[in-house]
PDB file of C-alpha atoms in Angstrom:
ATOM      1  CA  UNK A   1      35.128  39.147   8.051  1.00  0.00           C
ATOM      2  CA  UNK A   2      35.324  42.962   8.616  1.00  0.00           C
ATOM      3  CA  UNK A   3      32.052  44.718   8.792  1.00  0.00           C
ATOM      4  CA  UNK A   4      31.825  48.330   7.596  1.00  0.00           C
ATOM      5  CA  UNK A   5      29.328  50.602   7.616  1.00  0.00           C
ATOM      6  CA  UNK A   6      28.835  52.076   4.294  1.00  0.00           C
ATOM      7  CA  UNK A   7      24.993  53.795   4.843  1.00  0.00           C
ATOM      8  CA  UNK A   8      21.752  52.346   3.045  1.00  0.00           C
ATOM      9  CA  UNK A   9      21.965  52.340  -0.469  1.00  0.00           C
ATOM     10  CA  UNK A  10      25.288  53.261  -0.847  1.00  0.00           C
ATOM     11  CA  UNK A  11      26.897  51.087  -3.490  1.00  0.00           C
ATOM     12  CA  UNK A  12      29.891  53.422  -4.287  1.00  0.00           C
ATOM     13  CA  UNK A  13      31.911  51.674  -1.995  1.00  0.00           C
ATOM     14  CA  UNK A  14      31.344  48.336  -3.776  1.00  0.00           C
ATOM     15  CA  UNK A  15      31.694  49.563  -7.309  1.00  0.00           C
ATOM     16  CA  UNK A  16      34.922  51.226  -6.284  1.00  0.00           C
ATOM     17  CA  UNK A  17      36.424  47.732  -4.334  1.00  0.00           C
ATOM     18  CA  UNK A  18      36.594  49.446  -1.482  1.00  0.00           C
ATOM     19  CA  UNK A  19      34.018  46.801   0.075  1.00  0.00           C
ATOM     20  CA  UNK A  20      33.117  43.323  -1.659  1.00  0.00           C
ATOM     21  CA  UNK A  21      29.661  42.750  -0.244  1.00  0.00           C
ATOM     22  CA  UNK A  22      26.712  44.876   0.491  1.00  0.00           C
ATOM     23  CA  UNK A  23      23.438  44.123   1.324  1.00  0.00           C
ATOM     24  CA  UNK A  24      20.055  45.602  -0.802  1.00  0.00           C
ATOM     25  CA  UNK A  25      16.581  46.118  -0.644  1.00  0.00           C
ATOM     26  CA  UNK A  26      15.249  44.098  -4.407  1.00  0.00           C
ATOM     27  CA  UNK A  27      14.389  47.936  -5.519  1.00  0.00           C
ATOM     28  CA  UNK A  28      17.957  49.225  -4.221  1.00  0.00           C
ATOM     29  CA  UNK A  29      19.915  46.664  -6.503  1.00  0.00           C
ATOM     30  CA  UNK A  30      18.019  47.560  -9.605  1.00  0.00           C
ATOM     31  CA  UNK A  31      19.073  51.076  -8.808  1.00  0.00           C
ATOM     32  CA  UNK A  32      22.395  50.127  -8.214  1.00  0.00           C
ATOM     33  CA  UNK A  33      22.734  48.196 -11.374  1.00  0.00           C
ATOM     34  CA  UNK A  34      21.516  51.329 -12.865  1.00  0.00           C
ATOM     35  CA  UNK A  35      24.787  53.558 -11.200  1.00  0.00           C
ATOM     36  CA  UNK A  36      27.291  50.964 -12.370  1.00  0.00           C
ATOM     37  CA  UNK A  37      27.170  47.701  -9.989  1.00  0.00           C
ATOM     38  CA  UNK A  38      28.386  44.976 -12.140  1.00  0.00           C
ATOM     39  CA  UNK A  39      29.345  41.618 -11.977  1.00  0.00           C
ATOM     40  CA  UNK A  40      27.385  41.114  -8.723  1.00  0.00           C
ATOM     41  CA  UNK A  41      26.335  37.336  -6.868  1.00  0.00           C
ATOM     42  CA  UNK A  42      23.275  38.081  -5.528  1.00  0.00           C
ATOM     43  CA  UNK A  43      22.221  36.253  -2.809  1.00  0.00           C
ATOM     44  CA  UNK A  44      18.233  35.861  -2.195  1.00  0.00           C
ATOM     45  CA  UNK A  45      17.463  36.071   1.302  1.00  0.00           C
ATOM     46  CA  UNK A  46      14.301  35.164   0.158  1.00  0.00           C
ATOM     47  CA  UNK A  47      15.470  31.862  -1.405  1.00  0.00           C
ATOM     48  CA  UNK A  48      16.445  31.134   2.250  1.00  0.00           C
ATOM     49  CA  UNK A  49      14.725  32.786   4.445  1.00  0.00           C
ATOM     50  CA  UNK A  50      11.311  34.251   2.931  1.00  0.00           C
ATOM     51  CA  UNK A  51      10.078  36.559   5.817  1.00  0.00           C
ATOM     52  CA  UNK A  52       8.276  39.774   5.670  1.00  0.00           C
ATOM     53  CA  UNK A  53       9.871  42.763   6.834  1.00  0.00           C
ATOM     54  CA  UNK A  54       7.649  45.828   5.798  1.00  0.00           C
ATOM     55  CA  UNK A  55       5.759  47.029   8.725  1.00  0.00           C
ATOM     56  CA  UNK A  56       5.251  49.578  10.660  1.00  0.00           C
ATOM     57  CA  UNK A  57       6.356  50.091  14.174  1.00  0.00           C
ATOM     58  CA  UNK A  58       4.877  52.480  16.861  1.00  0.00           C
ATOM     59  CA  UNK A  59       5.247  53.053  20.464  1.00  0.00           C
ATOM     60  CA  UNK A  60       3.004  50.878  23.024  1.00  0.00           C
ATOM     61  CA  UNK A  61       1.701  53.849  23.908  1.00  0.00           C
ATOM     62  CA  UNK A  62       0.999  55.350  20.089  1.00  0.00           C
ATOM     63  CA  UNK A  63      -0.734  51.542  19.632  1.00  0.00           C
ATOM     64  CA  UNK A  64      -3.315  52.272  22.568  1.00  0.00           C
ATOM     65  CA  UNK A  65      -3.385  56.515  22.697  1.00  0.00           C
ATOM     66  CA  UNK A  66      -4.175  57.131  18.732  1.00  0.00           C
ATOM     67  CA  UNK A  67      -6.267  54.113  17.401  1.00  0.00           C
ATOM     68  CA  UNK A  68      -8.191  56.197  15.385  1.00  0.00           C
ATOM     69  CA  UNK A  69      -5.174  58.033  13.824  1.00  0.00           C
ATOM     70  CA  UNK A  70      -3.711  54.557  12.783  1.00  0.00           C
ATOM     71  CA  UNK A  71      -6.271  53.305  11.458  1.00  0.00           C
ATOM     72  CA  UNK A  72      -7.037  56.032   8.884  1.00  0.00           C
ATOM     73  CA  UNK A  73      -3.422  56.268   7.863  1.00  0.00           C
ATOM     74  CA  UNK A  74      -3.421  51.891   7.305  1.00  0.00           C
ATOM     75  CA  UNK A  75      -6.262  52.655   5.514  1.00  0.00           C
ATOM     76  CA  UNK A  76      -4.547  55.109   3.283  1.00  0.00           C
ATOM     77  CA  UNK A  77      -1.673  53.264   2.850  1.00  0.00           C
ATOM     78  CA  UNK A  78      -3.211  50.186   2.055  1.00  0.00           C
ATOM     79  CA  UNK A  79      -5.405  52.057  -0.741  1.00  0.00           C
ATOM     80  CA  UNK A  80      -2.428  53.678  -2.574  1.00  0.00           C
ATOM     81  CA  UNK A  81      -0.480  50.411  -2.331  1.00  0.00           C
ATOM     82  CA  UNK A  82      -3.582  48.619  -3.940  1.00  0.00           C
ATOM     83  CA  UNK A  83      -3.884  51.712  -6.660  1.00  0.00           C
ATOM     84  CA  UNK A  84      -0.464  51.381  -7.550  1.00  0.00           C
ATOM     85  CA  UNK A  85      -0.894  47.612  -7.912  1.00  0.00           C
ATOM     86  CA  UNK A  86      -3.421  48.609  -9.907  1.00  0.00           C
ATOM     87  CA  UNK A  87      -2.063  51.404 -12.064  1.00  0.00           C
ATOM     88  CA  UNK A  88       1.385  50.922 -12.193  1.00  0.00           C
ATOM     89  CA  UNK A  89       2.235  53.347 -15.492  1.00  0.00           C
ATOM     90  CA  UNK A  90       0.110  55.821 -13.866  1.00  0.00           C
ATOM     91  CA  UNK A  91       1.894  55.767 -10.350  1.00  0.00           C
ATOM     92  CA  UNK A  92       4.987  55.631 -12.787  1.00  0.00           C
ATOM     93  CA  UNK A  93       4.131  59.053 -14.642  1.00  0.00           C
ATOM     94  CA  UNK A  94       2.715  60.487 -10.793  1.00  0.00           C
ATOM     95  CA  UNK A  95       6.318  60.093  -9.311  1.00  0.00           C
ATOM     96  CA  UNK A  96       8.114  61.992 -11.620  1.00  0.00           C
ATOM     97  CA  UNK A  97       6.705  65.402  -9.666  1.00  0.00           C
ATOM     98  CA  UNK A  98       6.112  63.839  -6.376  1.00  0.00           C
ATOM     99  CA  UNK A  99       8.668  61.516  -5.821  1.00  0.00           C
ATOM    100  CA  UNK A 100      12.320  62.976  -4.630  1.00  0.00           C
ATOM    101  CA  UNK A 101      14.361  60.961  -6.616  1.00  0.00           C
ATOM    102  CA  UNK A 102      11.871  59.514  -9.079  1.00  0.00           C
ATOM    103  CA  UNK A 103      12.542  61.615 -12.384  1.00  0.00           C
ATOM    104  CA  UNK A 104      12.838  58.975 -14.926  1.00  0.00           C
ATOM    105  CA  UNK A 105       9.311  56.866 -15.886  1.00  0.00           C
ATOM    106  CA  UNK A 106      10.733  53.896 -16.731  1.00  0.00           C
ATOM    107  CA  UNK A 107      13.330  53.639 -13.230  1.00  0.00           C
ATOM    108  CA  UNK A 108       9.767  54.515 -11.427  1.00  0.00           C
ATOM    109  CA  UNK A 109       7.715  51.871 -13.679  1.00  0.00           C
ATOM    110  CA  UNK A 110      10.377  49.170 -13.156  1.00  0.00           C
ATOM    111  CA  UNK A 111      10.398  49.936  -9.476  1.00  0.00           C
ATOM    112  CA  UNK A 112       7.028  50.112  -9.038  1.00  0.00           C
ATOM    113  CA  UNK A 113       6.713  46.449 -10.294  1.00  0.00           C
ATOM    114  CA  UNK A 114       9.244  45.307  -7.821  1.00  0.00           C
ATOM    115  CA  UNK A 115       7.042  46.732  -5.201  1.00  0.00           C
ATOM    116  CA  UNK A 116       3.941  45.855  -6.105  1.00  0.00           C
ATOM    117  CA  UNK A 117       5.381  42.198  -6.294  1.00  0.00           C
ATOM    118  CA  UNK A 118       6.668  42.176  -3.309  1.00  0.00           C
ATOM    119  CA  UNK A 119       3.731  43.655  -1.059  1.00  0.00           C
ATOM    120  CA  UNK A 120       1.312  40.408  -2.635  1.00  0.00           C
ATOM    121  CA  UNK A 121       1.424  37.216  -0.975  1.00  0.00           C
ATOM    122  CA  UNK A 122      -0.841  34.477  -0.413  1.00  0.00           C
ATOM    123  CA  UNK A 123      -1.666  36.215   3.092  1.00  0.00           C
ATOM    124  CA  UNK A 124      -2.460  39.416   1.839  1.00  0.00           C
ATOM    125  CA  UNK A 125      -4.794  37.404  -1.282  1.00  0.00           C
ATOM    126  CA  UNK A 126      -6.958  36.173   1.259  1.00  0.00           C
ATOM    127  CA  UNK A 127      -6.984  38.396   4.022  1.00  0.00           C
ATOM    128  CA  UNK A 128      -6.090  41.549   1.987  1.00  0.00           C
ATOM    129  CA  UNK A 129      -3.400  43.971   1.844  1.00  0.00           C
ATOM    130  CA  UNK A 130      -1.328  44.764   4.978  1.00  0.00           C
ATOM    131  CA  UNK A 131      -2.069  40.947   6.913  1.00  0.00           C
ATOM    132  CA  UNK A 132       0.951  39.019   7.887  1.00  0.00           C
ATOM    133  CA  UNK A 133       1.306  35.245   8.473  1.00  0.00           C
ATOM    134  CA  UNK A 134       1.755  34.792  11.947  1.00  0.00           C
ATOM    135  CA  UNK A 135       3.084  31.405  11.662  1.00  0.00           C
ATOM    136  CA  UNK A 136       5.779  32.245   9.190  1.00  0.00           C
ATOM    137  CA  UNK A 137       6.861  35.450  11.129  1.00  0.00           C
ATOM    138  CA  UNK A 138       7.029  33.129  14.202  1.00  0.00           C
ATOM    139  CA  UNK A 139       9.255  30.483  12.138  1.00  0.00           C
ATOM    140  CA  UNK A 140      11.717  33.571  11.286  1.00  0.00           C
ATOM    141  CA  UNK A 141      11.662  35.103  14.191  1.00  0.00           C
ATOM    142  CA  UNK A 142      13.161  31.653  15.937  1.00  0.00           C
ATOM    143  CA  UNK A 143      15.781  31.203  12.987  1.00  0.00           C
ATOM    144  CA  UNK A 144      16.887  34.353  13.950  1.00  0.00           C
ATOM    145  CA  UNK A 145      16.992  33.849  17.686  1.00  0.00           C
ATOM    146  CA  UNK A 146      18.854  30.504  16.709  1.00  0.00           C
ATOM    147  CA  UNK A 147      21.432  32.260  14.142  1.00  0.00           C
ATOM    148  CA  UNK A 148      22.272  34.525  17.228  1.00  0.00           C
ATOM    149  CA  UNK A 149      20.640  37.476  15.829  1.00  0.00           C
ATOM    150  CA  UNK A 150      18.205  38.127  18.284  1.00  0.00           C
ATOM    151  CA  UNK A 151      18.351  37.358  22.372  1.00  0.00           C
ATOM    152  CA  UNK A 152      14.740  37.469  23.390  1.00  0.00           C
ATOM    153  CA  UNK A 153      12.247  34.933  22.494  1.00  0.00           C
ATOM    154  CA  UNK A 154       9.664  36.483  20.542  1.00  0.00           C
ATOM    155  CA  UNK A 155       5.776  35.663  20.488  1.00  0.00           C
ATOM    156  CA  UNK A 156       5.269  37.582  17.395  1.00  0.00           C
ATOM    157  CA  UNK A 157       1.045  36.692  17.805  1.00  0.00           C
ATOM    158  CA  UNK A 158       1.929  39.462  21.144  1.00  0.00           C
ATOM    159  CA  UNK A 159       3.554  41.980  19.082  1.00  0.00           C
ATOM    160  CA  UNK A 160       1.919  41.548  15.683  1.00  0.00           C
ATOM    161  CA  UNK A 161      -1.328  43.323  15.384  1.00  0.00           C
ATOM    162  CA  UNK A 162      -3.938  43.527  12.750  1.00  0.00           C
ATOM    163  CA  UNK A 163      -6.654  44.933  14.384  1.00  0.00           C
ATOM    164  CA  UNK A 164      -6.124  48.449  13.040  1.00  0.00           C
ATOM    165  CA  UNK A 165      -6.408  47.184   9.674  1.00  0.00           C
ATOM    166  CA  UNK A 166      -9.494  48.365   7.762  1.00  0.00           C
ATOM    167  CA  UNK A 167     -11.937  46.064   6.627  1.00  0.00           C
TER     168      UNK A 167
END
């Protein structure tokens, strides 16, 4: 196996043989079916491995020097998520002027659905939107250490935080 780097969301190089695998966000494929990908095995990584990777990463020091900061933009974030769960051909019509690429309603309605599936689990129905399962992320975060993807041993309960999370 040869690995190339193609860039994200690039599936030119697969539609024109150039490469025979890629890999894709759920929301990238559906755009990439939409340029031309055909005739595609997809292969779930969440069929294997079902392990959230949507977070947001800051500095030790951002963590402990702009609490306040963080925890207004969480709060933010986790409020438009939960409106667009909410109001998905609304969000749909909203991106078509504030969205770079979103200029078609439907593309934005169909990815908006993808999204909004993805960001509910049974985590975030009982703790709300933004929580993680610790155990789970600890679970994938040894399967990757064993698959030689990662070195370090990870205590993801040390590097994991919720605390910032609005109530």
């Amino acid at each position: 196996v040869t690995i190339q780097v193609t860039g994200l969301l690039n599936f030119a190089p697969v539609i024109q043989g150039q490469v025979d695998a890629t890999a894709a966000t759920d929301t990238g494929l559906f755009v990439g079916k939409l340029k031309g990908l055909k005739d595609v095995n997809v292969i779930e990584v969440k069929d294997h491995l079902n392990v959230p990777s949507d977070m947001f990463v800051v500095t030790e020091e951002t963590y402990k020097m702009k609490k306040d900061l963080l925890r207004r933009f969480l709060s933010a974030y986790r409020d438009s998520t939960q409106w667009m769960i909410d109001n998905p051909e609304e969000a749909a019509k909203l991106a078509i002027t504030r969205s770079i690429n979103g200029r078609n309603e439907a593309v934005n309605l169909a990815i908006i659905k993808i999204r909004n599936a993805s960001a509910v689990s049974g985590t975030t129905q009982s703790k709300g939107l933004g929580h993680f399962d610790l155990d789970l992320l600890q679970k994938g975060a040894q399967t990757f250490r064993e698959l030689g993807l990662i070195r370090t041993k990870i205590d993801v309960s040390k590097v994991i935080k919720s605390d910032l999370i609005p109530k």
